[in-house]
PDB file of C-alpha atoms in Angstrom:
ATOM      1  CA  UNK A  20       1.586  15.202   7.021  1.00 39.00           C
ATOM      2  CA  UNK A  21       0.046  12.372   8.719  1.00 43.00           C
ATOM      3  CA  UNK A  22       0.957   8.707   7.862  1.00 45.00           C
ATOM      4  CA  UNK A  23      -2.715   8.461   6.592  1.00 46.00           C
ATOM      5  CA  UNK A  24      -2.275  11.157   3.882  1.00 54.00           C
ATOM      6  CA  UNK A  25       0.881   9.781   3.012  1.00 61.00           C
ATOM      7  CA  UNK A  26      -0.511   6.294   2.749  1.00 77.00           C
ATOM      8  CA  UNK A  27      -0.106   4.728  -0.981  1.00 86.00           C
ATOM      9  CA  UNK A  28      -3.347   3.307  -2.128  1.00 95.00           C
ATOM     10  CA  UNK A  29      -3.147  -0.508  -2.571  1.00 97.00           C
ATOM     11  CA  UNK A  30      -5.387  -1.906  -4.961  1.00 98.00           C
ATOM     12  CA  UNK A  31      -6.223  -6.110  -5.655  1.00 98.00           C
ATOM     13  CA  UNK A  32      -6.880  -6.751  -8.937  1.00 98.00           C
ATOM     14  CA  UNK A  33      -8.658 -10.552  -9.521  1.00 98.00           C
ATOM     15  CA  UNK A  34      -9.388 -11.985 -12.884  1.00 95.00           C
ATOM     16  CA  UNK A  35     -11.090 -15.809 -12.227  1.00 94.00           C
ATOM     17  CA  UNK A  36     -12.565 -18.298 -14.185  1.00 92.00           C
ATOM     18  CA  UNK A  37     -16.246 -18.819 -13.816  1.00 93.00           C
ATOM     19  CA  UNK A  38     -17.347 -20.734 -10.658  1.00 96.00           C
ATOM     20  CA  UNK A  39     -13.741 -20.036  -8.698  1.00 97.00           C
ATOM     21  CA  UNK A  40     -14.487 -20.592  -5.035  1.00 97.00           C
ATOM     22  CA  UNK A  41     -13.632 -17.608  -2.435  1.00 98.00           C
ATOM     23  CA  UNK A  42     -10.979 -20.560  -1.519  1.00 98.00           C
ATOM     24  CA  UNK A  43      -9.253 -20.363  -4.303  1.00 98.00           C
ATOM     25  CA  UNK A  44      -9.208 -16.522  -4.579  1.00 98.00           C
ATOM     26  CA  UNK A  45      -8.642 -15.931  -0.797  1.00 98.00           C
ATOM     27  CA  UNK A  46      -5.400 -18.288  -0.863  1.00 98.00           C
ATOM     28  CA  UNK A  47      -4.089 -16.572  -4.211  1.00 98.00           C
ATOM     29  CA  UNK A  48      -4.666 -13.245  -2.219  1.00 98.00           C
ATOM     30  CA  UNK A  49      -2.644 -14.245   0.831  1.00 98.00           C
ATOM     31  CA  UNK A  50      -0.099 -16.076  -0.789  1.00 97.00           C
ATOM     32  CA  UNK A  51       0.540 -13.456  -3.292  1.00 98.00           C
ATOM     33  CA  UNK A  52       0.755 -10.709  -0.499  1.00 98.00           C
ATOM     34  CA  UNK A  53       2.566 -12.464   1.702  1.00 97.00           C
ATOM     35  CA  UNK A  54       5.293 -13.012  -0.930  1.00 96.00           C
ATOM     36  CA  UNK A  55       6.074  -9.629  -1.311  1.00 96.00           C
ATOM     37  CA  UNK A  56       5.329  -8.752   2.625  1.00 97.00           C
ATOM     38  CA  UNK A  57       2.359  -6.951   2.106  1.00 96.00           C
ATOM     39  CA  UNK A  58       0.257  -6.916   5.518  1.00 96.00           C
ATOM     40  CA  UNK A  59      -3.227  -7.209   4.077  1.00 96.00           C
ATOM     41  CA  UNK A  60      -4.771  -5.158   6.020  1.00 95.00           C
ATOM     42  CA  UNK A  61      -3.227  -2.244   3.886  1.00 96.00           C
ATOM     43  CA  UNK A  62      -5.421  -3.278   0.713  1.00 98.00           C
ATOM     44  CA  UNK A  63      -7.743  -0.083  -0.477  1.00 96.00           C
ATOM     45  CA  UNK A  64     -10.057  -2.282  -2.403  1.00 98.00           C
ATOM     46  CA  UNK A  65     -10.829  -5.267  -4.925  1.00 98.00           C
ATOM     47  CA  UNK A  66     -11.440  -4.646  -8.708  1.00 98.00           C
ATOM     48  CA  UNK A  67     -12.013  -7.129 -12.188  1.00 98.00           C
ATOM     49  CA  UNK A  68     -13.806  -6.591 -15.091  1.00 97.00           C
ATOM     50  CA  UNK A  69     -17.826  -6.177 -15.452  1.00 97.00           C
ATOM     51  CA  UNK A  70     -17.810  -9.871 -16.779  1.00 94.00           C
ATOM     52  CA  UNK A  71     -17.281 -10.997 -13.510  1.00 95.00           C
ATOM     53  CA  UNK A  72     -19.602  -8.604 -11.478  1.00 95.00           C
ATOM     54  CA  UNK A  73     -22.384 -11.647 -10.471  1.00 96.00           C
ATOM     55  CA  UNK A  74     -18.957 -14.053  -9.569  1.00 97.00           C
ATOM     56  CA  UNK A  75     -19.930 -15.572  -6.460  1.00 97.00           C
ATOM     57  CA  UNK A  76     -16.404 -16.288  -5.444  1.00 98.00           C
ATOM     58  CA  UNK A  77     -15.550 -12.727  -5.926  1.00 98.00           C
ATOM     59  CA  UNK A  78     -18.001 -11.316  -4.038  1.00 98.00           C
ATOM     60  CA  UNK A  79     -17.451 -13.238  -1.245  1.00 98.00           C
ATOM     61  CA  UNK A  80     -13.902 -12.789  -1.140  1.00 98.00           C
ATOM     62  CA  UNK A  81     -14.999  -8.895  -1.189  1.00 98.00           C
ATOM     63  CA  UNK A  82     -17.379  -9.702   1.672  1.00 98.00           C
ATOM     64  CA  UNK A  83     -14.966 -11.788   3.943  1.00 97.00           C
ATOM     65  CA  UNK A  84     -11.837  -9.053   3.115  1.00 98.00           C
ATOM     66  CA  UNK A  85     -14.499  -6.446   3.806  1.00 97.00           C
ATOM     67  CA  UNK A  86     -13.146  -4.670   1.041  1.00 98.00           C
ATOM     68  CA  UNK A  87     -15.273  -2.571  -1.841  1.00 98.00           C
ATOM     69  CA  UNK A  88     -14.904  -4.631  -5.175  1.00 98.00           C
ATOM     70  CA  UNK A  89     -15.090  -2.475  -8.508  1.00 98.00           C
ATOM     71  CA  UNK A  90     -15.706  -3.895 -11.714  1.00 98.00           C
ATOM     72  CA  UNK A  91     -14.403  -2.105 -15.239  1.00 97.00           C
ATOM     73  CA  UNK A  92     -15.387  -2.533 -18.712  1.00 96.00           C
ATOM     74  CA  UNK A  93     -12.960  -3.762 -21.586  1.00 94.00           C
ATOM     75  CA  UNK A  94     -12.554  -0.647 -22.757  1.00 94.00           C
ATOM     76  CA  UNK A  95     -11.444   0.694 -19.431  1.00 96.00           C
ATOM     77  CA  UNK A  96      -8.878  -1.805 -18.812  1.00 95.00           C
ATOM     78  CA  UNK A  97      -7.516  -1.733 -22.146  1.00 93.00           C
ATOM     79  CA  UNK A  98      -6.567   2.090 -21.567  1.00 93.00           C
ATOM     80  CA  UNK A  99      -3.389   0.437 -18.962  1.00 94.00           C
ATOM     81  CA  UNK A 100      -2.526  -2.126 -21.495  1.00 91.00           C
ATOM     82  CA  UNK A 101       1.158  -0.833 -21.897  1.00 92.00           C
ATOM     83  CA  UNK A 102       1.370  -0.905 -18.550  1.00 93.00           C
ATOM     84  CA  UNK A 103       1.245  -4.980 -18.529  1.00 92.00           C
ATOM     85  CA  UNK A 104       3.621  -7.507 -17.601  1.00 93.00           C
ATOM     86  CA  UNK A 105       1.781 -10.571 -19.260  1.00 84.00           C
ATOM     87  CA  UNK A 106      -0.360  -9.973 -22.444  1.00 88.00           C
ATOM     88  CA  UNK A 107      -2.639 -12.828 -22.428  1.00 83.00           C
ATOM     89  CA  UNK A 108      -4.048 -13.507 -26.213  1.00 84.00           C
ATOM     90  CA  UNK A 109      -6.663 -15.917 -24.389  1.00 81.00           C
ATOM     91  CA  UNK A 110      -7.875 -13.355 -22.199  1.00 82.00           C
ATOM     92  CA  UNK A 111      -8.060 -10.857 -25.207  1.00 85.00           C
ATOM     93  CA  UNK A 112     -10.132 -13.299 -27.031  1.00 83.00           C
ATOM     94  CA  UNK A 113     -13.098 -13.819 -24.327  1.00 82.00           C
ATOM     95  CA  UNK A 114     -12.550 -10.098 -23.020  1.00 84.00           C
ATOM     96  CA  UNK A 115     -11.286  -7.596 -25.380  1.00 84.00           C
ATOM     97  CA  UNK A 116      -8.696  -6.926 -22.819  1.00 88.00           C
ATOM     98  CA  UNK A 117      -5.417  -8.259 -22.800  1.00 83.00           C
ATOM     99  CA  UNK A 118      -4.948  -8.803 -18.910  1.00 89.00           C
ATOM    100  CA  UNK A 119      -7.852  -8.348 -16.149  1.00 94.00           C
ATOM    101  CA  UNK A 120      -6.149  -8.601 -12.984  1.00 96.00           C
ATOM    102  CA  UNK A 121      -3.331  -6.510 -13.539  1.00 97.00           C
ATOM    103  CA  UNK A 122      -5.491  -3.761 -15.682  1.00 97.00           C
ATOM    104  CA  UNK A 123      -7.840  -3.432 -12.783  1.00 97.00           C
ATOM    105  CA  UNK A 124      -5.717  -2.950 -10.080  1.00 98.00           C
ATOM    106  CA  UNK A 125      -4.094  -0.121 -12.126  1.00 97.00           C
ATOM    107  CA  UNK A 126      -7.447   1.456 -13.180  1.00 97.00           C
ATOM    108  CA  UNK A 127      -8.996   1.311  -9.598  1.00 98.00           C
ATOM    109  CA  UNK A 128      -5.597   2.427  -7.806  1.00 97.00           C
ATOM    110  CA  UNK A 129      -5.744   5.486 -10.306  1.00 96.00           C
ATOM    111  CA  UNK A 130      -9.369   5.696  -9.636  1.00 96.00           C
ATOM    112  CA  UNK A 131      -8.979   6.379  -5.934  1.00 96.00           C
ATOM    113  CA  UNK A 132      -6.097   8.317  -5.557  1.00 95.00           C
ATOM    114  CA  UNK A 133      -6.624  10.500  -8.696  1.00 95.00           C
ATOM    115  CA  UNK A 134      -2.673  10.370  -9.970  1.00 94.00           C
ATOM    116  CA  UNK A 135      -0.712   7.324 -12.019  1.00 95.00           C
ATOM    117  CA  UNK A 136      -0.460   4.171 -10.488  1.00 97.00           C
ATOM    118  CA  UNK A 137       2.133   1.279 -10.768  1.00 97.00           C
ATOM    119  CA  UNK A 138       2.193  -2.622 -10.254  1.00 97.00           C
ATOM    120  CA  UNK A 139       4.179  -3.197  -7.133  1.00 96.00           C
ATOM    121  CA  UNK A 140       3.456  -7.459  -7.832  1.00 97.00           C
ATOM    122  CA  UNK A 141       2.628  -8.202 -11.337  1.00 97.00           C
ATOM    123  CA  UNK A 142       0.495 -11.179 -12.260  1.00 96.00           C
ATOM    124  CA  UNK A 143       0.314 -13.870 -10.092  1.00 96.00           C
ATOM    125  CA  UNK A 144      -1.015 -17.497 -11.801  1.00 95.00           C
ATOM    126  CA  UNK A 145      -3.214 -20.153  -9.924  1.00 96.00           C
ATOM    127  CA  UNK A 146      -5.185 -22.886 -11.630  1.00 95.00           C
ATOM    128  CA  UNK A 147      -7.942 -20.558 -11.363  1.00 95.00           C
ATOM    129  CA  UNK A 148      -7.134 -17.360 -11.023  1.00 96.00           C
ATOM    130  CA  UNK A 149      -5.044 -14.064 -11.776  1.00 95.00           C
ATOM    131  CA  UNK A 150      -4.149 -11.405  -8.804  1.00 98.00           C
ATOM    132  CA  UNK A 151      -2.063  -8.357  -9.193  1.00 98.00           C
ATOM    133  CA  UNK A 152      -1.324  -5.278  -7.242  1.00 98.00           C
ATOM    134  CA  UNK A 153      -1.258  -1.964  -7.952  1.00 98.00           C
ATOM    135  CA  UNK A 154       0.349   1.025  -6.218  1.00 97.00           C
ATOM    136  CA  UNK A 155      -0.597   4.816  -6.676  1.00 95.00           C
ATOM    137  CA  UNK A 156       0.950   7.730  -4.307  1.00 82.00           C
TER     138      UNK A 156
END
């Protein structure tokens, strides 16, 4: 096998408050990544709930990354909810889903490489913004 089959699939999620700027999200990205040396580059894609699919800060963060960004429903996410480190009541309460950024990364890295996925860096907290990673393969 080649190291490209063997590759895991990395997957971003992002949960942000309305009007986050791509700042925000793009230092919460490296930080985050860099923290558990995680080159970047490696990332498979973004993902965050359908909520936040006209988030300007999102989708430039997806545009500057040049990485696809996937939204999911509630009721998607809520599917991985045993799966969470943090269950955020707050979230639950303007979402129906108890954690966005971790839920997404999981759903999308399933998504993509069609088996179970697995955080490999659970919830990470700015003023603004949630990021998690998930790992599947």
């Amino acid at each position: 096998m080649t190291a490209a089959t063997t590759a895991p699939t990395l997957v971003v999620g992002l949960g942000c408050q309305r009007g986050c700027s791509v700042a925000a999200l793009l230092a919460l990205f490296n930080e985050a990544l860099a923290g558990a040396g995680i080159d970047p580059r490696h990332i498979s894609a973004l993902a965050s709930i359908d909520r936040k699919q006209d988030e300007p800060g999102l989708l430039a963060l997806a545009e500057h990354l040049r990485l696809p960004l996937q939204f999911f429903s509630a009721e998607q996410l809520a599917i991985h909810e045993a799966q969470l480190s943090h269950r955020s009541a707050v979230a639950f309460a303007h979402t129906g889903c108890h954690g966005i950024a971790e839920s997404a990364a999981l759903a999308l890295a399933e998504h993509l490489a069609q088996r179970p996925a697995r955080l490999l860096i659970n919830r990470q907290k700015s003023p603004q913004a949630t990021f998690a990673l998930a790992c599947a393969g």
